[in-house]
XYZ file of C-alpha atoms in Angstrom:
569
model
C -2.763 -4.870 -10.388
C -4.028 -8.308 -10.301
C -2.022 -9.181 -7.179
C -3.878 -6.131 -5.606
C -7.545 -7.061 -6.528
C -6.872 -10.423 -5.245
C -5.756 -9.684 -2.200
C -8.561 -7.284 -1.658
C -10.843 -9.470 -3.039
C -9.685 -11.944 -0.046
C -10.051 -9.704 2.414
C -13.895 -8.611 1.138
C -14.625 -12.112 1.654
C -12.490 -12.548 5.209
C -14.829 -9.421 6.244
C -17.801 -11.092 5.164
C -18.594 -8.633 2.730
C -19.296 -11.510 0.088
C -19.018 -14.962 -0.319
C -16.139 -17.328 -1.828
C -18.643 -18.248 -4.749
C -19.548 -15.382 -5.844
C -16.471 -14.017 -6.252
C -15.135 -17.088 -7.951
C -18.401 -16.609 -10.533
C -17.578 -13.370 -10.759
C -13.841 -13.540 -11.617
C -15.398 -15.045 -15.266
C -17.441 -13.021 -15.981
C -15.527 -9.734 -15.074
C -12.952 -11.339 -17.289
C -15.254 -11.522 -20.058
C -16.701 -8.237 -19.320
C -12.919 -7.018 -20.113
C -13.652 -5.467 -16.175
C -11.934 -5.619 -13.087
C -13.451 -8.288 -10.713
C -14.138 -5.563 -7.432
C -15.760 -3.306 -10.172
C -17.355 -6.018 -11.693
C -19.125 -6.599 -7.761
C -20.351 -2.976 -7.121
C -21.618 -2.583 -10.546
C -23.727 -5.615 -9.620
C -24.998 -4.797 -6.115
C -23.133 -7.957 -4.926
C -20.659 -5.532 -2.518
C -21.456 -1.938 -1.692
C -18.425 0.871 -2.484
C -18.700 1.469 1.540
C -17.506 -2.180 1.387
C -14.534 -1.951 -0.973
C -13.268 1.418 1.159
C -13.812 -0.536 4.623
C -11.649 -3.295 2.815
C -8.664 -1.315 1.735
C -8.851 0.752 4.862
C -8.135 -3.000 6.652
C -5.850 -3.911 3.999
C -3.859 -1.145 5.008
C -4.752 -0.861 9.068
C -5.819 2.654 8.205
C -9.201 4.275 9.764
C -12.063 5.259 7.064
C -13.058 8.849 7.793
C -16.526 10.245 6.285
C -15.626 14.003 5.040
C -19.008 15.054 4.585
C -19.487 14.800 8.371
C -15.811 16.671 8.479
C -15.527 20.628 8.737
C -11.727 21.143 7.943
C -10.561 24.312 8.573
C -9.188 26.516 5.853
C -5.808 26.590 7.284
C -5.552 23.116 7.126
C -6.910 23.004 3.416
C -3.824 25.354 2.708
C -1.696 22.990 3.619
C -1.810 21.457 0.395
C -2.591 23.358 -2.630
C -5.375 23.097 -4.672
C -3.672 21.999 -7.793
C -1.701 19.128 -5.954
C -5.262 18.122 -3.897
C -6.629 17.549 -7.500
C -3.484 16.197 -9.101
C -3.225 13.312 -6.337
C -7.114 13.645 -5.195
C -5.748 13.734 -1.339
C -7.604 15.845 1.037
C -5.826 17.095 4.195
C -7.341 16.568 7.694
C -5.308 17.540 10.549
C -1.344 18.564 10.941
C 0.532 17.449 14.088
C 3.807 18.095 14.586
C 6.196 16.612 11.763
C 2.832 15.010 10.510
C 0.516 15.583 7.855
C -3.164 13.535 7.974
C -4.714 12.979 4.865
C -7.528 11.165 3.446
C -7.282 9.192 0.150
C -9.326 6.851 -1.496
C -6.683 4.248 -2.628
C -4.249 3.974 -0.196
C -1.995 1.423 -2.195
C -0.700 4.256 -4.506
C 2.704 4.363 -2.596
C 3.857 7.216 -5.552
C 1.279 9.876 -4.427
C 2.361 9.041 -0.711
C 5.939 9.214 -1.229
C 5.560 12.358 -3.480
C 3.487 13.879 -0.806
C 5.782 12.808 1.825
C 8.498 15.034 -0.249
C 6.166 17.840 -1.490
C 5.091 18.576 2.546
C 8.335 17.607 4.198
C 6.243 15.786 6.859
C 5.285 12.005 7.402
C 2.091 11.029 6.006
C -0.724 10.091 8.206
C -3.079 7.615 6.392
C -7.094 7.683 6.747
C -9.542 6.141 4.135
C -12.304 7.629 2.235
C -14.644 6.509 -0.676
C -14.259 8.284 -3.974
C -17.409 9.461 -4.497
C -16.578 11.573 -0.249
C -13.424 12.408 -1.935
C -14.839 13.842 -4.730
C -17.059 15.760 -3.008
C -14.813 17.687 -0.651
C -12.255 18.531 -3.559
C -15.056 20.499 -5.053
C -16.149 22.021 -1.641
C -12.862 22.912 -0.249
C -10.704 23.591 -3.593
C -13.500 24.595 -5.688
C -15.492 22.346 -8.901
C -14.351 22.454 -12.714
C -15.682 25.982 -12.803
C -13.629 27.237 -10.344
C -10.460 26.496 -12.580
C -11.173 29.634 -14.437
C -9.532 31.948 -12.285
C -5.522 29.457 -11.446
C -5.995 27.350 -14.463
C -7.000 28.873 -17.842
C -4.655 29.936 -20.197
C -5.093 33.600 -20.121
C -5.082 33.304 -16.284
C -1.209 31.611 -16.751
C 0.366 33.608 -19.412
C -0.592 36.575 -17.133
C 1.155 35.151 -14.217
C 3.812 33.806 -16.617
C 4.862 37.853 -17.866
C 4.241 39.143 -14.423
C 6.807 36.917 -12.627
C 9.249 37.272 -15.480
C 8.995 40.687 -15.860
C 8.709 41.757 -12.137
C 6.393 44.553 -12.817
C 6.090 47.350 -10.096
C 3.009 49.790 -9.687
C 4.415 53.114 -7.979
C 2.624 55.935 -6.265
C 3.851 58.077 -9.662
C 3.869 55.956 -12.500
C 0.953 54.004 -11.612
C -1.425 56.053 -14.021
C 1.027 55.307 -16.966
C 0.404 51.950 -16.956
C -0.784 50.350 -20.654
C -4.555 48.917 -21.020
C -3.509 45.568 -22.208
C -0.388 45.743 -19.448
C -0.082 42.243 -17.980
C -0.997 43.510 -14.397
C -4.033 44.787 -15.936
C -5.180 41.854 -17.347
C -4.711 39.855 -14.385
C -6.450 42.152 -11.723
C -9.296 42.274 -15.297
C -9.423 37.922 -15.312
C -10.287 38.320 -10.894
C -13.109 40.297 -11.297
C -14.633 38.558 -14.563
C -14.238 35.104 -12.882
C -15.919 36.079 -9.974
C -19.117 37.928 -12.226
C -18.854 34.717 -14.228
C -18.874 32.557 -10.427
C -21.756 34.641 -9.583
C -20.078 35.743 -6.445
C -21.185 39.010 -4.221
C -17.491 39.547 -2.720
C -14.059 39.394 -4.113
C -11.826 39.099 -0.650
C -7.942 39.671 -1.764
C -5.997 39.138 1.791
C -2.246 39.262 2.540
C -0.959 36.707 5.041
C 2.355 35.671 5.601
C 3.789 33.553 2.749
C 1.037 33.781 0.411
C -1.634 36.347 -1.286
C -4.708 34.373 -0.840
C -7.840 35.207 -3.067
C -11.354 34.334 -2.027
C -14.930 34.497 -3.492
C -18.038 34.477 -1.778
C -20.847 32.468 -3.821
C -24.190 31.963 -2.400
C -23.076 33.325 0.639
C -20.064 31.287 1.469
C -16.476 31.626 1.008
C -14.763 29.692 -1.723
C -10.673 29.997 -2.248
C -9.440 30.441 -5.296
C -5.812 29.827 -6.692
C -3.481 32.907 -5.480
C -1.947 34.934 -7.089
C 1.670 35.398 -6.387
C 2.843 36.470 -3.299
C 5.619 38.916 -5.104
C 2.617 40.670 -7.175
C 0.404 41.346 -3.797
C 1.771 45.673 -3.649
C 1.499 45.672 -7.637
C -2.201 44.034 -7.214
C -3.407 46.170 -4.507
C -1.867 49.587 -6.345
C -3.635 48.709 -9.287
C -6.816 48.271 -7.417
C -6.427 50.812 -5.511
C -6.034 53.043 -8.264
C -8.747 52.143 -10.303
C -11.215 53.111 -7.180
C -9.685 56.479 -7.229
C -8.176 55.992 -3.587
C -4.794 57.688 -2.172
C -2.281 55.080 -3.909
C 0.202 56.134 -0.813
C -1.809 55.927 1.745
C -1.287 52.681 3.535
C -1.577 53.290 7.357
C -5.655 54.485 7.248
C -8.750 52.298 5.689
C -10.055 53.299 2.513
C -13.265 53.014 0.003
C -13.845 53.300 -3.459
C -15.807 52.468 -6.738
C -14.745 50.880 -9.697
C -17.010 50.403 -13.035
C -15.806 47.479 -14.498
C -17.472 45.989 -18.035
C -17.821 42.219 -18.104
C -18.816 41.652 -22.028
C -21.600 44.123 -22.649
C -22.453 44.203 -19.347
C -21.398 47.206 -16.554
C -20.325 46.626 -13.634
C -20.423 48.538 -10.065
C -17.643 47.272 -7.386
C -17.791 49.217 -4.079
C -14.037 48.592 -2.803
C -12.717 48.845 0.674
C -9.011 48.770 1.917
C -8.083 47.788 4.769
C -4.473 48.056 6.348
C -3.363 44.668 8.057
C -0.034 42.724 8.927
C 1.598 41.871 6.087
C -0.413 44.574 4.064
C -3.686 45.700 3.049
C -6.247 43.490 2.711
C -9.052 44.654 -0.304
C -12.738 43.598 -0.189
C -14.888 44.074 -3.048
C -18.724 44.055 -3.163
C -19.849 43.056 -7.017
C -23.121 45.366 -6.741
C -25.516 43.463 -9.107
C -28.438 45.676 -10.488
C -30.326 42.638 -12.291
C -30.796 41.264 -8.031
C -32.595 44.568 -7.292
C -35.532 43.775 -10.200
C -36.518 40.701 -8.262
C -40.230 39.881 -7.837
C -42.015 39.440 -4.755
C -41.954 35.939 -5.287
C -38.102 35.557 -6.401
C -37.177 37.147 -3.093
C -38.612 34.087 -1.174
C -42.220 34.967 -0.123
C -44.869 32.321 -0.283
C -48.354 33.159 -1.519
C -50.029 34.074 1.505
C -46.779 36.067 3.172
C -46.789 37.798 0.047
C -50.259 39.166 0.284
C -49.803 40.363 3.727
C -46.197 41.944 2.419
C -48.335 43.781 -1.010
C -50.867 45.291 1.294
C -48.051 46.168 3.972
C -45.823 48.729 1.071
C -49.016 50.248 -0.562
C -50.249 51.900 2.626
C -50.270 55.439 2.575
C -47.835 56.273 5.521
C -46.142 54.476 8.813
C -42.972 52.697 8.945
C -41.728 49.172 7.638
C -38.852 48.197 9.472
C -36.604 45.237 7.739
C -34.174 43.657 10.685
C -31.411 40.693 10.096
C -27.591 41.238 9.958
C -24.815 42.035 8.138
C -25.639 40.431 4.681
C -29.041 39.152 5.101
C -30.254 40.705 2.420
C -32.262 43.548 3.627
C -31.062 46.137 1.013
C -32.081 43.604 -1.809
C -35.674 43.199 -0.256
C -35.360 47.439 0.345
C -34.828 48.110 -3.106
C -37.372 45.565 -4.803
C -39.743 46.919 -2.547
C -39.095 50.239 -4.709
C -39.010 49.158 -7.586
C -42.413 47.382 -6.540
C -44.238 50.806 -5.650
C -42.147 52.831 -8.212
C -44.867 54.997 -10.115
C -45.159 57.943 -12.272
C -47.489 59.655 -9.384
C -45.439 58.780 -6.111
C -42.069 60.601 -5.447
C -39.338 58.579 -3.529
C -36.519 59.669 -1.844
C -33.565 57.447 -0.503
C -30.821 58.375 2.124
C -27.997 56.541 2.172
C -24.721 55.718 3.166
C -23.274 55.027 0.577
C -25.533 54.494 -2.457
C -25.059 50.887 -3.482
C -27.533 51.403 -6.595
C -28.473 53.799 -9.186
C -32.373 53.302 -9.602
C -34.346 55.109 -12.203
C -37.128 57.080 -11.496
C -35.722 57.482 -7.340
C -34.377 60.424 -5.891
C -31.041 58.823 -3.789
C -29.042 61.019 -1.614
C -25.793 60.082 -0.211
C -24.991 61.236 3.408
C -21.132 62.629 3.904
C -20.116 62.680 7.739
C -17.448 64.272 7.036
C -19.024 67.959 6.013
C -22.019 67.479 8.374
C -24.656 66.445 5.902
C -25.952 63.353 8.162
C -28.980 60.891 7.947
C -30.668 63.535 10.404
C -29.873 66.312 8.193
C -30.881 64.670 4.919
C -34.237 63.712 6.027
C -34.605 67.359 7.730
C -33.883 68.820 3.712
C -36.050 65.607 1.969
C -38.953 66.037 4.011
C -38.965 69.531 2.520
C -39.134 67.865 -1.043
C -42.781 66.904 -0.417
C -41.960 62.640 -0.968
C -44.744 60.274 -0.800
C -42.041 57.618 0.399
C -38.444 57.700 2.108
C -35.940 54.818 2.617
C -33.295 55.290 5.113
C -30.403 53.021 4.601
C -30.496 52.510 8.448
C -31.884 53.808 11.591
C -28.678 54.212 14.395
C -29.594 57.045 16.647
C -32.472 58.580 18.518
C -32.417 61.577 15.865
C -32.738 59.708 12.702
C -35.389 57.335 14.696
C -37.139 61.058 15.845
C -37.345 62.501 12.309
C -38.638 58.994 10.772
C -41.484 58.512 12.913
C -42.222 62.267 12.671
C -42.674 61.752 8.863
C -44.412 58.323 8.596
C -47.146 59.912 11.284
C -47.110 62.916 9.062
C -48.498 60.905 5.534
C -45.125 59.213 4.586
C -44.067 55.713 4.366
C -40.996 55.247 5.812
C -38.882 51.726 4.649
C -35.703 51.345 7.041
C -33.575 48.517 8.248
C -32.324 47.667 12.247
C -29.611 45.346 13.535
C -31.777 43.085 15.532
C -32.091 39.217 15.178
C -35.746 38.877 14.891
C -38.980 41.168 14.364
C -40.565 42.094 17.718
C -36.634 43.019 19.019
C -36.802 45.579 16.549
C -39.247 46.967 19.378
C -36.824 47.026 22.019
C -34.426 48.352 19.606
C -36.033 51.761 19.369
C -36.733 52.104 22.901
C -33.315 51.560 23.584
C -32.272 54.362 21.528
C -34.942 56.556 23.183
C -37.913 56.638 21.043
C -41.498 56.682 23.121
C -43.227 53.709 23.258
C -46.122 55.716 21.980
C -44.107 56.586 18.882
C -43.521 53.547 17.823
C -46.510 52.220 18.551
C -48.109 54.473 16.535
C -46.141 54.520 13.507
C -44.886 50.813 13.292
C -47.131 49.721 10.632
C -44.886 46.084 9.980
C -41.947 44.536 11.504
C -39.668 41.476 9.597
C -36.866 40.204 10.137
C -35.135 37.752 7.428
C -31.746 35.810 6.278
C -30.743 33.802 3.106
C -30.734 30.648 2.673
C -29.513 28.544 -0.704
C -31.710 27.505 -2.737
C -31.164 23.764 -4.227
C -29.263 23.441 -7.139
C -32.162 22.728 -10.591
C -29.469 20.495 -12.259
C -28.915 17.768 -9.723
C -31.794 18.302 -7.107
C -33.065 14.871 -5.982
C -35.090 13.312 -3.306
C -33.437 13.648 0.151
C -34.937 11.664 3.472
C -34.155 14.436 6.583
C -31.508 12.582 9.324
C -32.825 12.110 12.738
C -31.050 14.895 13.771
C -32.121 17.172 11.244
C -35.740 16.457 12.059
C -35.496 16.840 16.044
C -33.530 20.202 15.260
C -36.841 21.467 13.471
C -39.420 19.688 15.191
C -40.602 18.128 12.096
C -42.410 14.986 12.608
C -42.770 12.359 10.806
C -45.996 12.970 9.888
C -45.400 16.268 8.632
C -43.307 14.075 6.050
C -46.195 12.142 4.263
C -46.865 15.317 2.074
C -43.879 17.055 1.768
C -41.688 17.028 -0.919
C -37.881 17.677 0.782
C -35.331 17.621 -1.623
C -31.172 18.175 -1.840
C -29.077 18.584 -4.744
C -26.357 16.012 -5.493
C -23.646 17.686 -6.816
C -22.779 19.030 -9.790
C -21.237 21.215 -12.725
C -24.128 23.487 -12.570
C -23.460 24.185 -8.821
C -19.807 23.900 -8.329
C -20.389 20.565 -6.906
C -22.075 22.001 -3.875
C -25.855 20.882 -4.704
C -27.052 24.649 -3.908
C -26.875 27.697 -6.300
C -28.395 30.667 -5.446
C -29.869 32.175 -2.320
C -33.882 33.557 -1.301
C -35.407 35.003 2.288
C -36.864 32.993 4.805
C -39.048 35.902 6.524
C -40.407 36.491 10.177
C -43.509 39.352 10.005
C -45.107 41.033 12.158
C -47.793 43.126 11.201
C -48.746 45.240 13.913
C -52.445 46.018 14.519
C -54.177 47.109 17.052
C -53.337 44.242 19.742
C -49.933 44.606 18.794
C -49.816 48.548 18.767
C -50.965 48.280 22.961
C -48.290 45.438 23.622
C -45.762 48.076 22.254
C -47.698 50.637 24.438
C -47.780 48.590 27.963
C -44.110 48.061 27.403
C -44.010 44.240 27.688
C -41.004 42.647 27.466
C -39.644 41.520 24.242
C -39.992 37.477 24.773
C -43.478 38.437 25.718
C -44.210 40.451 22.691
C -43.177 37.679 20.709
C -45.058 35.213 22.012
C -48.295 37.038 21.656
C -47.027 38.043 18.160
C -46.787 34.328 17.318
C -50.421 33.587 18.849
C -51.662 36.216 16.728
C -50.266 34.635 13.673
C -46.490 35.608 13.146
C -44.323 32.663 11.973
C -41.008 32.236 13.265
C -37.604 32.668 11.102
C -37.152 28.864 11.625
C -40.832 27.963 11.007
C -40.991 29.869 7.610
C -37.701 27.607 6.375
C -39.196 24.474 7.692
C -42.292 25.531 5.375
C -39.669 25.817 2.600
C -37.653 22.761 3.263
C -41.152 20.392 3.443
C -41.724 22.660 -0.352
C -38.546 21.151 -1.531
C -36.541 25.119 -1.594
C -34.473 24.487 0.302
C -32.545 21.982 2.653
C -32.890 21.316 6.347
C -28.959 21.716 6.921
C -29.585 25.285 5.399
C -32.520 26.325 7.444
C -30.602 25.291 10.809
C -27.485 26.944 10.103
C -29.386 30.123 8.928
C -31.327 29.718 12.435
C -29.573 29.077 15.012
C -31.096 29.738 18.468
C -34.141 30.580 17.223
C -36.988 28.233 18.830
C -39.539 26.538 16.248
């Protein structure tokens, strides 16, 4: 070892990283320290740790790589499992053919190369990178100490452990039989608990060719878990698909379910879809969390003043509030809370939906079944009948729903609905294109807003954070704009799963239509031109609102670019 630190102590000093003295001074007093001479340096500020890295990288003619300016793709990060990554804290970069690249931070340790080497059955391809960069992308790619729970607790391996010895089968008859504390039971039990314990919306269980890979989404993003094995993927899927009372012999057609699962005290709701694939069927299931749908206002994202114009918006007597963003922007959420907002003793509220994600007391929720002709047009034809003060339609998609809406907001309801479009004034162009009148909707739009999540910066390691160059021309900040603000990122840590971000609000785009608004929408001008009159009239853009929030300290700038993209500041 002391071989080692002198010959990269040489080199630090051939690099001109530090001087001959100082290292010579050093060598004492890291001796007396009962230290090693290199650590002895960076604990001093005499060389940085970027230094010691760029030195063994040259010790060993290797390149230094900086993984948090890396995206590795998943199939790459499978290429060495997760347990093995942490074991030899490698992280794999790229495969060639007969090759495997990966980046460690002390490339001397021949052992974890040649083990590698044998593991992989591929040459190794040497890069370089600091501990701290290698710490960080084992916890982004393979998951942080929490995400252990579900590969490496006990309970988690004596399940496996019976299950591969005993070789248990589910069958289309004798599925039902199967005991409560059965090992296959337990297992499927430990998945969901870790991932209400993770705080994750999804649980994604997909068959691929050699393995059965399992998959959370946290805060939005996809985080792989250990697998379970690939011999227990029919018994897995059987069991699920039991519990959520689908056809447990059906395999050629999608299906959807509900399972009520009890995490301590606590209930449950998973909405379960099955989907044939490949190499079998692939099951997604939404945790539906009740405690999101009692959010405030304020917990939802909006600032002070955007939450003013929002209060007044859902207490008006009738028109329509339209909510656009895609798939899994949170528009339910915001939906619901909105409810819950205006719920009273004296206002009756219907919902339509397909399905019901949530039970909410007080609400009247109906769900709409295609299959024996009760639609979203025929449910609000019945509701309307029920004398409501306020209807929520899970979504508008056709020119009769649209018809019947706008019918009952300009007949004394308020209407909340959602539309697939990317930002607020397309929502105009939207109904037109299904065949509403402009006069319709200009008539009964009372507010347009679009929104997406962002994550909001971990509270256990959130720090000071000085935006990149790049980050700054992306949002048009300026540096002036920086003498005030207060922009912040999270380092790193337990709390978050080593990701610096835990949890997820709105960043909004509204459009309150008045009476400027209302004869744009009339005249029929085109969408770009809508918006920019909605913007000189007030309206703040998607990206504007999270550059408000990253200058607040929220959230961070790489989170309000990626959230939106395309959309001019």
């Amino acid at each position: 070892m002391a071989e080692k630190d002198d010959y990269l102590l040489d080199l630090l000093v051939d690099l001109g990283f530090t001087a001959a003295d100082v290292v010579a001074k050093a060598r004492d007093e890291a001796h007396a320290a009962g230290v090693g001479v290199v650590d002895f340096l960076v604990a001093n500020k005499a060389i940085r740790p970027g230094d010691v890295t760029q030195a063994k990288a040259a010790q060993f003619g290797a390149e230094v790589v900086h993984l948090a300016n890396m995206k590795i793709e998943d199939d790459v990060i499978a290429i060495i499992p997760r347990d093995v990554a942490k074991k030899y804290r490698v992280i794999p970069l790229f495969k060639t053919e007969g090759k495997v690249a990966v980046a460690i931070a002390d490339p001397s340790d021949l052992n974890t190369l040649d083990s590698l080497h044998h593991l992989l059955n591929a040459d190794i391809e040497l890069r370089v990178a600091s501990e701290p960069d290698i710490e960080a992308a084992l916890a982004k790619y393979y998951g942080g100490d929490k995400a252990k729970s579900i590969g490496d607790n006990e309970a988690f391996k004596d399940v496996i452990q019976e299950l591969t010895q005993d070789h248990v089968e589910i069958g289309a008859d004798d599925g039902l039989e199967v005991e409560a504390d059965a090992p296959l039971i337990r297992l499927v039990n430990q998945i969901i608990v870790d991932a209400f314990k993770l705080r994750a919306s999804d649980i994604h269980l997909e068959p691929l060719g050699k393995r059965f890979r399992l998959r959370y989404r946290i805060d939005g993003m996809l985080q792989e878990m250990k697998s379970p094995p690939k011999q227990l993927q029919a018994s897995i899927i059987a069991r699920l698909k039991i519990s959520a009372g689908m056809v447990i012999s059906e395999h050629r057609i999608p299906q959807d379910g509900r399972i009520q699962s009890k995490v301590g005290t606590k209930l449950i709701d998973l909405r379960v879809s099955c989907l044939p694939t490949n190499h079998g069927e692939s099951i997604v299931m939404r945790i539906l969390d009740k405690e999101g749908l009692r959010l405030g206002l304020p917990e939802l994202g909006f600032l002070t003043d955007d939450q003013k114009t929002f209060e007044r918006i859902i207490a008006l007597p009738d028109g329509i509030l339209l909510v656009t963003g895609p798939t899994g922007s949170g528009k339910t959420t915001t939906l619901y809370s909105c409810l819950n907002f205006i719920n009273r003793p004296d206002r009756k509220i219907i919902t339509v939906e397909d399905p019901v994600e949530y039970i909410l007391a007080g609400i009247n929720q109906v769900q709409v079944n295609d299959i024996v002709g009760f639609t979203f047009a025929t449910a609000l034809r019945a509701i309307l009948r029920q004398a409501p003060n306020i209807v929520m339609i899970g979504e508008i998609r056709d020119i009769e729903t649209a018809s019947i809406a706008i019918n009952a907001s300009l007949t004394g309801h308020l209407v909340f609905s959602t539309l697939h479009t990317n930002d607020a004034p397309g929502a105009v162009t939207r109904l037109a294109d299904i065949g509403v009148k402009p006069f319709l909707i200009a008539s009964s739009t009372r507010c347009l807003m679009a929104q997406r999540l962002v994550r909001k910066i971990c509270k256990k390691c959130i720090a000071p954070y000085v935006p990149t160059d790049a980050e700054m021309r992306a949002l048009g900040i300026k540096q002036e704009d920086l003498k005030n603000a207060n922009v912040m990122k999270g380092k790193g840590c337990a709390n978050c799963n080593g990701t610096g971000n835990r949890g997820r609000f709105g960043i909004f785009e509204i459009f309150v239509v008045d009476d400027e608004g209302r004869k744009l929408i009339y005249d029929q001008v085109p969408t770009n031109v809508l918006r920019q009159r909605a913007r000189e009239m007030g309206m703040r853009t998607l990206r504007e609102d999270g550059i408000r929030k990253v200058l607040a300290g929220m959230t961070t700038p790489e989170e309000v670019i990626r959230a939106t993209v395309g959309d001019e500041t």
